[in-house]
CSV table of C-alpha atoms and ligand atoms in Angstrom, one decimal:
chain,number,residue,atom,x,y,z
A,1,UNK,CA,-75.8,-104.2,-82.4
A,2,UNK,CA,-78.1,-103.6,-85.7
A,3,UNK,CA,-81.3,-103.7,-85.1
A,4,UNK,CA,-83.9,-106.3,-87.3
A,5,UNK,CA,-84.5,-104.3,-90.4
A,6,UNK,CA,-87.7,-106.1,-90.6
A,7,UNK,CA,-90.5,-106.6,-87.5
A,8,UNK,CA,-92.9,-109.2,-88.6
A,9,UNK,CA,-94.3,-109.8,-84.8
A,10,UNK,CA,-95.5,-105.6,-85.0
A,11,UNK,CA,-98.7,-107.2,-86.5
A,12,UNK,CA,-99.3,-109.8,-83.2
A,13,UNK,CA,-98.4,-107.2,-80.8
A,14,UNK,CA,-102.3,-107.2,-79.8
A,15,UNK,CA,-105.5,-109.4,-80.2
A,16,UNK,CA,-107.1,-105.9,-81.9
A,17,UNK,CA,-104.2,-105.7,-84.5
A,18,UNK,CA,-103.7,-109.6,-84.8
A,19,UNK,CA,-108.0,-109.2,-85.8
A,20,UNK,CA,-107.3,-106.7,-87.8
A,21,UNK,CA,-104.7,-108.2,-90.2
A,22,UNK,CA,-106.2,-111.5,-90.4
A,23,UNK,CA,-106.4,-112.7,-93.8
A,24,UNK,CA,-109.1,-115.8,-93.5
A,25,UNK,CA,-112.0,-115.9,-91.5
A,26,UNK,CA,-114.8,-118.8,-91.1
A,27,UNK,CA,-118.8,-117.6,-91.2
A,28,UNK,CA,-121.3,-119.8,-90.3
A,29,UNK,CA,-122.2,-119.6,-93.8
A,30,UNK,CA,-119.4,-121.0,-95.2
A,31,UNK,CA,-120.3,-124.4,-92.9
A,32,UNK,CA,-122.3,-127.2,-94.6
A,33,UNK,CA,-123.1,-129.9,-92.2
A,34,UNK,CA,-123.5,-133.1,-93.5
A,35,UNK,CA,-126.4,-135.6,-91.7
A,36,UNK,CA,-127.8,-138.8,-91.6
A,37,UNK,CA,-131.4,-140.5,-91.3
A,38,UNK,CA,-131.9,-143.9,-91.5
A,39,UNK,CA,-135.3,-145.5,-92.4
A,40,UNK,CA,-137.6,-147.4,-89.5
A,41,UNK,CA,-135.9,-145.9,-86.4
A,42,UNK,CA,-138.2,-144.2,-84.0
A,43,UNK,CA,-135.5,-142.6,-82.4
A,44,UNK,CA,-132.0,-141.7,-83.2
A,45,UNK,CA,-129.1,-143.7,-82.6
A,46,UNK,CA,-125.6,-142.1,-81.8
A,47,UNK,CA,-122.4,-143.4,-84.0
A,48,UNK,CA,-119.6,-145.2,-81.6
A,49,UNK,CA,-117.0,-143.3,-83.3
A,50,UNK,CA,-118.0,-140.1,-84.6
A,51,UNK,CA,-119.3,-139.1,-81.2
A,52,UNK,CA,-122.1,-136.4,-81.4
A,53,UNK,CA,-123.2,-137.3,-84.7
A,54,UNK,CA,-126.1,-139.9,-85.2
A,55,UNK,CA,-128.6,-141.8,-87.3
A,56,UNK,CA,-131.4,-140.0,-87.1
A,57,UNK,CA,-135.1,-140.5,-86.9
A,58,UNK,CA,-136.9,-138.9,-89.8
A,59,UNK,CA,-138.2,-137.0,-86.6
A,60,UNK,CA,-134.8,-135.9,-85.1
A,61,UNK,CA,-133.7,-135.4,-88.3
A,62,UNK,CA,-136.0,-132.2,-88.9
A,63,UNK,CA,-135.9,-131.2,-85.2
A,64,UNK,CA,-131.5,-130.8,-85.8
A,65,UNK,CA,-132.1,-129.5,-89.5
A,66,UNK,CA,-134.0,-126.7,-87.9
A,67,UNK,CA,-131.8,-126.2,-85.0
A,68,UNK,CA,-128.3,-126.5,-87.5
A,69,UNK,CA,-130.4,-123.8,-89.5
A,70,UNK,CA,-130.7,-121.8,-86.3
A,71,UNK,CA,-127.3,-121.8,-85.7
A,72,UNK,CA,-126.4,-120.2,-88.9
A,73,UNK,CA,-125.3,-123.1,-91.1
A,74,UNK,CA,-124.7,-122.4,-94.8
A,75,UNK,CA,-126.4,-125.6,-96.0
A,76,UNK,CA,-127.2,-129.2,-95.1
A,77,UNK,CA,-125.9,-132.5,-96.8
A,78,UNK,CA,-128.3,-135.7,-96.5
A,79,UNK,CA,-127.0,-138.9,-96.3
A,80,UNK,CA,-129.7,-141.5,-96.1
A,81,UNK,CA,-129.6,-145.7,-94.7
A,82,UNK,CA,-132.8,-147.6,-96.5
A,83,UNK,CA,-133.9,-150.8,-94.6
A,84,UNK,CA,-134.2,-152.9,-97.6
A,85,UNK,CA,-130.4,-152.8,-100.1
A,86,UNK,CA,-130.7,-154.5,-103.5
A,87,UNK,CA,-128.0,-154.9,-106.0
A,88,UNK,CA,-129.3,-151.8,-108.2
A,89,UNK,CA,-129.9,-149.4,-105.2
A,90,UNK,CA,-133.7,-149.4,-105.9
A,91,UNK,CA,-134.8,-147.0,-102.9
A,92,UNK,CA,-132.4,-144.8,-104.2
A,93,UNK,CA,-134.7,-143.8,-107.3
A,94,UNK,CA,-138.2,-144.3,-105.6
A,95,UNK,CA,-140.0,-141.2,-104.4
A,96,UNK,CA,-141.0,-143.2,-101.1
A,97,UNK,CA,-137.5,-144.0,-100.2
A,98,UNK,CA,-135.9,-143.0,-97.3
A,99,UNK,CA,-133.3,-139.9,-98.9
A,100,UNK,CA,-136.3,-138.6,-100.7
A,101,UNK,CA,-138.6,-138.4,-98.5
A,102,UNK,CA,-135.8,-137.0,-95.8
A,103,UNK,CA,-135.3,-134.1,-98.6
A,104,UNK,CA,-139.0,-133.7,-99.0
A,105,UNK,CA,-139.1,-133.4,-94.8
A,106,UNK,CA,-136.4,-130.6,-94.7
A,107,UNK,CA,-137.2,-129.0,-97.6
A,108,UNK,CA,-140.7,-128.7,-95.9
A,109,UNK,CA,-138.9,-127.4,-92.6
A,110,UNK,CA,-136.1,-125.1,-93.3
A,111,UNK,CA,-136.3,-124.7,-97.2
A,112,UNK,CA,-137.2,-121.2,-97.5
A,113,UNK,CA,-133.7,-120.3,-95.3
A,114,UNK,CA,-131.1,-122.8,-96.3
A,115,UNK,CA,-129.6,-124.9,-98.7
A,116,UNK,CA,-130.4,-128.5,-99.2
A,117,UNK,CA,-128.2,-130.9,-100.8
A,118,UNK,CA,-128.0,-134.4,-100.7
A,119,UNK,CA,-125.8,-136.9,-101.5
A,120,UNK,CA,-126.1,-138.4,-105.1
A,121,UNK,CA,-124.6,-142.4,-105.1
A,122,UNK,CA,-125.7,-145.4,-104.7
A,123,UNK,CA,-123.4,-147.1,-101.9
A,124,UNK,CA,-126.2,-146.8,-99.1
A,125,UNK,CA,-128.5,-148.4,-101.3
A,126,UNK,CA,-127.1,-151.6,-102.7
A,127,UNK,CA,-126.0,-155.1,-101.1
A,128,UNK,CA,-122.9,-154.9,-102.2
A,129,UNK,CA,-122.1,-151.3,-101.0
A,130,UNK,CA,-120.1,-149.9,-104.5
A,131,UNK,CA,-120.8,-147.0,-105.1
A,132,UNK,CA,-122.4,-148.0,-108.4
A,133,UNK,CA,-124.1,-151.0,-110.1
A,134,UNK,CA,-122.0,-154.0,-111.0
A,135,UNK,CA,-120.9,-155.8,-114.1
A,136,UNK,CA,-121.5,-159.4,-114.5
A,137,UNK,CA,-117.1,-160.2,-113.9
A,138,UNK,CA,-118.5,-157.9,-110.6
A,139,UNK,CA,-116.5,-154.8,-111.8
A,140,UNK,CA,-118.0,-151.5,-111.0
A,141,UNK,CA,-119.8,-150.6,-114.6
A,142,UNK,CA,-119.4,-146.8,-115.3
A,143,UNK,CA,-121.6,-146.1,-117.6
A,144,UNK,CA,-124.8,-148.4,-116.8
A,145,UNK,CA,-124.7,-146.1,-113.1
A,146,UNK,CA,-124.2,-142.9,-114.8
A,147,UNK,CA,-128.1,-143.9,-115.8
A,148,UNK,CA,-128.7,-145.0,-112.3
A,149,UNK,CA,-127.4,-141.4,-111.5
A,150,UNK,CA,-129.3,-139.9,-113.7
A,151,UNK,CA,-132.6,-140.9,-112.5
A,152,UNK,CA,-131.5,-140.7,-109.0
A,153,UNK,CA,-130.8,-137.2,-109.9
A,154,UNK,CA,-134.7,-136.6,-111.2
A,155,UNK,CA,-135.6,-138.1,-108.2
A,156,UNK,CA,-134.1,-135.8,-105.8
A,157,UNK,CA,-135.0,-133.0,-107.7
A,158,UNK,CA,-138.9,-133.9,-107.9
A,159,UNK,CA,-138.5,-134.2,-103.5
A,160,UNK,CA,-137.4,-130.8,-104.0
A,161,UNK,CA,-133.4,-130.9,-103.8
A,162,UNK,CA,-131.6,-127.6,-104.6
A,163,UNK,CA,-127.9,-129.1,-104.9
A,164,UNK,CA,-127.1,-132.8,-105.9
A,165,UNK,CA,-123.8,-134.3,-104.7
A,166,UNK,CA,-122.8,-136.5,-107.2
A,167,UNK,CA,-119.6,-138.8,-105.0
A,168,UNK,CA,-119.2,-141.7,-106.6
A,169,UNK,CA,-116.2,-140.8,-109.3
A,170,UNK,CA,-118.4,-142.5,-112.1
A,171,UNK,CA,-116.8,-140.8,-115.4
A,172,UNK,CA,-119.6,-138.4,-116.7
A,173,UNK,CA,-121.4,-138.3,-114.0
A,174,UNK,CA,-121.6,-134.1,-113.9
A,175,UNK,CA,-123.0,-134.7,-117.8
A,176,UNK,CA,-125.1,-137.6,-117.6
A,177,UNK,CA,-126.7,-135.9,-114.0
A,178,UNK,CA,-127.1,-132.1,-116.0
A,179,UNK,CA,-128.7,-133.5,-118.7
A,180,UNK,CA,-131.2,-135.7,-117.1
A,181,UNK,CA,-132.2,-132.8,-114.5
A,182,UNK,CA,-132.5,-130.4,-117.7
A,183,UNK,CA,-134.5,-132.9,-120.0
A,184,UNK,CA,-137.1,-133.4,-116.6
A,185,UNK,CA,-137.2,-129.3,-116.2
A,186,UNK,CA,-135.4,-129.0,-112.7
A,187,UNK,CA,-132.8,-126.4,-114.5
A,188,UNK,CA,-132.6,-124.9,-111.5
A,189,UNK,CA,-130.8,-127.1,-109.4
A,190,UNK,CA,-127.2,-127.2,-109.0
A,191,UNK,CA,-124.3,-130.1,-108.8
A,192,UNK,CA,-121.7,-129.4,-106.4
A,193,UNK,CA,-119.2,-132.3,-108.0
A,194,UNK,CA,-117.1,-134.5,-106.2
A,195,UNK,CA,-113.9,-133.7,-108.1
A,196,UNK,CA,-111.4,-135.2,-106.6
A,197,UNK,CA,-112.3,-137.7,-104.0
A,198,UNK,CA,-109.8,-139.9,-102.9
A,199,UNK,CA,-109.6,-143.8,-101.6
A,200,UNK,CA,-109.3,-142.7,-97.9
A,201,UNK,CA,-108.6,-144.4,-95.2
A,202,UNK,CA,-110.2,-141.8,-93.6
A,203,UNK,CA,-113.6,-142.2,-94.2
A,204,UNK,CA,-114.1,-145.5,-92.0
A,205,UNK,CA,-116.4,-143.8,-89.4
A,206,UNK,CA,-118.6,-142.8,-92.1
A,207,UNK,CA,-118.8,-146.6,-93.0
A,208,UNK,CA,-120.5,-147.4,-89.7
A,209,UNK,CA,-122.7,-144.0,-90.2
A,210,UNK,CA,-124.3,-145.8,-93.4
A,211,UNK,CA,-123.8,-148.7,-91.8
A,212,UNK,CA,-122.2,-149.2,-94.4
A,213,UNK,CA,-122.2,-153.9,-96.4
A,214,UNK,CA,-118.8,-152.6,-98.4
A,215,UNK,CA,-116.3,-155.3,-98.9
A,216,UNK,CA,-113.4,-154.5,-100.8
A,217,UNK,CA,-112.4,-151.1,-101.6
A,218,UNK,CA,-113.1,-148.5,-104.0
A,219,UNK,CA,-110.0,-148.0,-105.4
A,220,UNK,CA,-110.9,-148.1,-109.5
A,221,UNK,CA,-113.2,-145.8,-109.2
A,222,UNK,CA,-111.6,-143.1,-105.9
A,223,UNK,CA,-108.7,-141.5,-106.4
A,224,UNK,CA,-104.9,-142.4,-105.3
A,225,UNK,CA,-104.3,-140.9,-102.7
A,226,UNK,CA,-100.4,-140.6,-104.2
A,227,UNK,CA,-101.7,-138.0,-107.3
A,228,UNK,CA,-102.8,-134.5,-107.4
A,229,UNK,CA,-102.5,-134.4,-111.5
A,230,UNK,CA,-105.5,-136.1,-111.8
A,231,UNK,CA,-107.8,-133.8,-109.4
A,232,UNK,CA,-106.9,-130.9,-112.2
A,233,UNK,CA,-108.1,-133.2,-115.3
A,234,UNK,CA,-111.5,-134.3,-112.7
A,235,UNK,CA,-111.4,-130.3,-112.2
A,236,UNK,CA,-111.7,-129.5,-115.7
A,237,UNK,CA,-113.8,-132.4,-116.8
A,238,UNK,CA,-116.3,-131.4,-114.0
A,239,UNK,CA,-116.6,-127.7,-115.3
A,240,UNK,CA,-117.1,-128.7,-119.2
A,241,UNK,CA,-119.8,-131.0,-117.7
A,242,UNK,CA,-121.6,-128.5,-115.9
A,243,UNK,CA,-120.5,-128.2,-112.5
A,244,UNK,CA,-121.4,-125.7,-110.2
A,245,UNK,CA,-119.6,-126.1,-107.6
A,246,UNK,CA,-116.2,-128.4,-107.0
A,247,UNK,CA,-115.1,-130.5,-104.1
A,248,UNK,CA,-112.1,-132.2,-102.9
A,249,UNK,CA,-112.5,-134.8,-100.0
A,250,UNK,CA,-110.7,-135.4,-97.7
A,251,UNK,CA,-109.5,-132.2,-96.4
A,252,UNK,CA,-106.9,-132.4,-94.0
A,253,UNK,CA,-104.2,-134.8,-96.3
A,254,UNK,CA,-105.2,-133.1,-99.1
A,255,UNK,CA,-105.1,-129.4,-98.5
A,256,UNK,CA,-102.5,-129.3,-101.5
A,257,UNK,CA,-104.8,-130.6,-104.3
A,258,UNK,CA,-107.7,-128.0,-102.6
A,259,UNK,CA,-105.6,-125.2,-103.6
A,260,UNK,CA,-104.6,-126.5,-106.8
A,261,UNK,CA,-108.2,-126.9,-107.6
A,262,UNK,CA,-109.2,-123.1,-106.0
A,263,UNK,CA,-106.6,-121.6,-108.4
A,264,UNK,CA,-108.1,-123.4,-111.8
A,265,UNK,CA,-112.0,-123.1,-111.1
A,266,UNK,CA,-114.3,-120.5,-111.6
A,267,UNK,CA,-117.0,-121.7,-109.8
A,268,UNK,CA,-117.0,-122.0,-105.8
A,269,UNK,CA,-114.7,-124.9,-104.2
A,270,UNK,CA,-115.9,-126.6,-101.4
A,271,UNK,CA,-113.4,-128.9,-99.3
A,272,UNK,CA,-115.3,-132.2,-96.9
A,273,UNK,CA,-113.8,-132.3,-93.6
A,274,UNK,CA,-114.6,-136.4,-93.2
A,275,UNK,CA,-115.3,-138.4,-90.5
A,276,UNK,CA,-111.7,-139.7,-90.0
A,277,UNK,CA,-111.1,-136.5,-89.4
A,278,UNK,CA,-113.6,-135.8,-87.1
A,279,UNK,CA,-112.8,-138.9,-85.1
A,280,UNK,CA,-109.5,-138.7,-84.6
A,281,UNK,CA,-109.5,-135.1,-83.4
A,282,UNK,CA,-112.5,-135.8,-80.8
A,283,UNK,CA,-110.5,-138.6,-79.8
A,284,UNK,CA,-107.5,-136.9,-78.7
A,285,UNK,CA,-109.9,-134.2,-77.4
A,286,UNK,CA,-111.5,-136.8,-75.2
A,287,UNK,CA,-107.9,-138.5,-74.0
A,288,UNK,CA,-106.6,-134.7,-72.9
A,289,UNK,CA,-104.2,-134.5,-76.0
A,290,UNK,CA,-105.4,-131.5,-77.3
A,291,UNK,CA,-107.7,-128.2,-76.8
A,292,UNK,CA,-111.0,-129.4,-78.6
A,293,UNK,CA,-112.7,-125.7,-79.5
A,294,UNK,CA,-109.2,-124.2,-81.1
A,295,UNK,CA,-108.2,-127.7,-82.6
A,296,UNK,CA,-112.0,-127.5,-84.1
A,297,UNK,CA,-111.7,-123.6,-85.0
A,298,UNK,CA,-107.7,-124.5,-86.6
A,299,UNK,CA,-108.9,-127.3,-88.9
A,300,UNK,CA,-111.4,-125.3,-90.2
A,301,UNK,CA,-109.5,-121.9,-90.6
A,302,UNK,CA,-106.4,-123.9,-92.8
A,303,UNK,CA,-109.4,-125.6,-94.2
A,304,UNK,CA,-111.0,-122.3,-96.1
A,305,UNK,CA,-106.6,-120.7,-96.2
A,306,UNK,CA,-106.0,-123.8,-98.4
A,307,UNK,CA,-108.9,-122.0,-100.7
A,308,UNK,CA,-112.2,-123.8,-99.7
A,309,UNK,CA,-115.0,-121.4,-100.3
A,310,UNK,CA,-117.5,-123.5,-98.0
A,311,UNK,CA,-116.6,-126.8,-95.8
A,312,UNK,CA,-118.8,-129.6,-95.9
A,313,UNK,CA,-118.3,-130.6,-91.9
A,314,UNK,CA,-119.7,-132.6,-88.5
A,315,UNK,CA,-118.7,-129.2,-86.7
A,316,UNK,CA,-121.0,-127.1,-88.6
A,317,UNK,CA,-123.6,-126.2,-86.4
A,318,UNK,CA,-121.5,-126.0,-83.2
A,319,UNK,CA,-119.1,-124.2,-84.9
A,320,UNK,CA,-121.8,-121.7,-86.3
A,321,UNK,CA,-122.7,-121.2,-82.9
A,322,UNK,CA,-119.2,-120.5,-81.7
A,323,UNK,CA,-118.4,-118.3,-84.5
A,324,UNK,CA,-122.0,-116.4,-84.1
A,325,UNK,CA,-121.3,-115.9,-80.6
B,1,LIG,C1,-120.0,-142.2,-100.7
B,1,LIG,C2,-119.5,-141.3,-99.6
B,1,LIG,C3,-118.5,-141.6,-98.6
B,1,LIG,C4,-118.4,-140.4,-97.8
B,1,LIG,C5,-119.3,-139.5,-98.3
B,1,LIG,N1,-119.9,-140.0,-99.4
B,1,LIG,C6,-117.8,-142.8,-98.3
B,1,LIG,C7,-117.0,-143.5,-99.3
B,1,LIG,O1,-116.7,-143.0,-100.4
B,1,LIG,O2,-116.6,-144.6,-98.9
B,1,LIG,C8,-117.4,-140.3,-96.7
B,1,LIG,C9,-117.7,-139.1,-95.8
B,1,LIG,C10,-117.0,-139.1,-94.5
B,1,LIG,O3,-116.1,-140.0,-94.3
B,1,LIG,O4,-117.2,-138.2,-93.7
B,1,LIG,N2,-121.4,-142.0,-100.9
């Protein structure tokens, strides 16, 4: 009998062998986790089905900053709920609203030792929940948010901000945001650009997280999900605009257009593991359907294989601690 010319399994013969050939790691570092605070709560209030995430208290919000910080995160993403919506997402742009002054509180608390980015769009803050402002037929108008973005931009930045996420899929958002932040002398900070964002079912948990007055859809302003073409034009559009960094959310359905993306940029890709994604997977964790920590630890090892630099995830801190450990 010939023997197999080749022996692919010599490199699993051992955990010390299988460590040492191992060709994608995750660092706490490379974990950003994203966080909410909503305005007027005392105390925060857990999210039915992302459980272990909440709304926090502007309190609890510092107190888990710290500890995610602790842990070894690589950044944090704020995500902000005012108490008062208006069509134009006012609180958005006013120094006193609830995402500035949540920036201004972590800033103040963990600063110095990580990076803090928030989220730059306006569906939080208007009644209507679009992403943007309306036009009078109640289409999304592109370019009269790209000024909403602008200041909202300058706004962040004053509270102290050192990356804006721009998520809305506004055309010109990366140019209109860079210029304004340039004109008002925060040069410094960065946009880490939603390139390709798709219309996702998958972000429904999130909805209740922001609790969320959306009706209808965003579909003329997300992506398809059915193209990956069009992340590569968003892709190159977002680097002649200034981009510093490049997303593409979701993760898991979309690990395709992530390396498409990782293979055309020269700046640092980043990949947003979303709350459908989180849900579903603590779900099954919680009926007995799967391991939790290795389901956890595979997601986010394909994540950065598919050629995410960092991954914008609920799992960050725990994770950090798991991969500090
Ligand atoms: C929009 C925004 C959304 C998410 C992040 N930013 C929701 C949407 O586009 O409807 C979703 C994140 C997640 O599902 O985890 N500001």
């Amino acid at each position: 009998m010939a023997f197999p010319s080749s022996r692919p399994r010599r490199l699993r013969t051992s955990a010390a062998m299988r460590r040492l050939v191992a060709q994608t790691s995750v660092s706490p570092r490379q974990l950003v986790l994203p966080m909410f605070v909503a305005e007027g709560r005392s105390e925060p209030v857990p999210i039915s089905s992302m459980p272990g995430v909440v709304q926090h208290s502007r309190e609890s919000l510092r107190k888990a900053a710290t500890d995610a910080v602790a842990a070894g995160v690589g950044g944090v993403m704020l995500f902000a709920v005012p108490q008062h919506k208006d069509a134009v997402g006012s609180q958005a742009l006013d120094e006193h609203g609830i995402l500035n002054q949540a920036i201004a509180d972590v800033v103040a608390e963990v600063g110095d030792q990580t990076v803090v980015m928030a989220d730059l769009c306006l569906d939080e803050f208007t009644d209507h929940g679009h992403c943007g402002v309306l036009a009078d037929d109640g289409s999304v108008d592109n370019d009269a948010t790209l000024a909403r973005y602008a200041a909202m931009a300058v706004a962040q930045a004053a509270a102290g901000v050192h990356v804006v996420g721009p998520s809305g899929m506004m055309d010109g958002q990366v140019g209109a945001i860079r210029a304004a932040l340039d004109s008002a002398g925060h040069s410094d900070v960065a946009i880490l650009a939603y390139t390709a964002k798709y219309a996702s079912a998958f972000y429904g948990p999130f909805r209740e997280a922001v609790s969320s007055t959306l009706q209808g859809d965003r579909r003329t302003y997300q992506q398809d999900p059915a193209n990956g073409l069009e992340a590569l034009r968003e892709a190159a559009l977002d680097l002649a605009e200034g981009a510093d960094m490049l997303l593409v959310k979701p993760a898991l359905g979309y690990l395709d257009v992530l390396r498409a993306v990782a293979e055309v940029s020269d700046v640092p890709v980043a990949a947003y593991n979303v709350s459908g994604e989180y849900a579903m997977l603590e779900a099954a964790a919680r009926a007995g359907y799967l391991e939790r920590e290795p389901a956890i630890l595979e997601v986010l090892t394909s994540i950065r294989r598919a050629g995410a630099d960092f991954v914008l995830t609920y799992w960050a801190a725990e994770a950090a601690g798991w991969l500090r450990a």
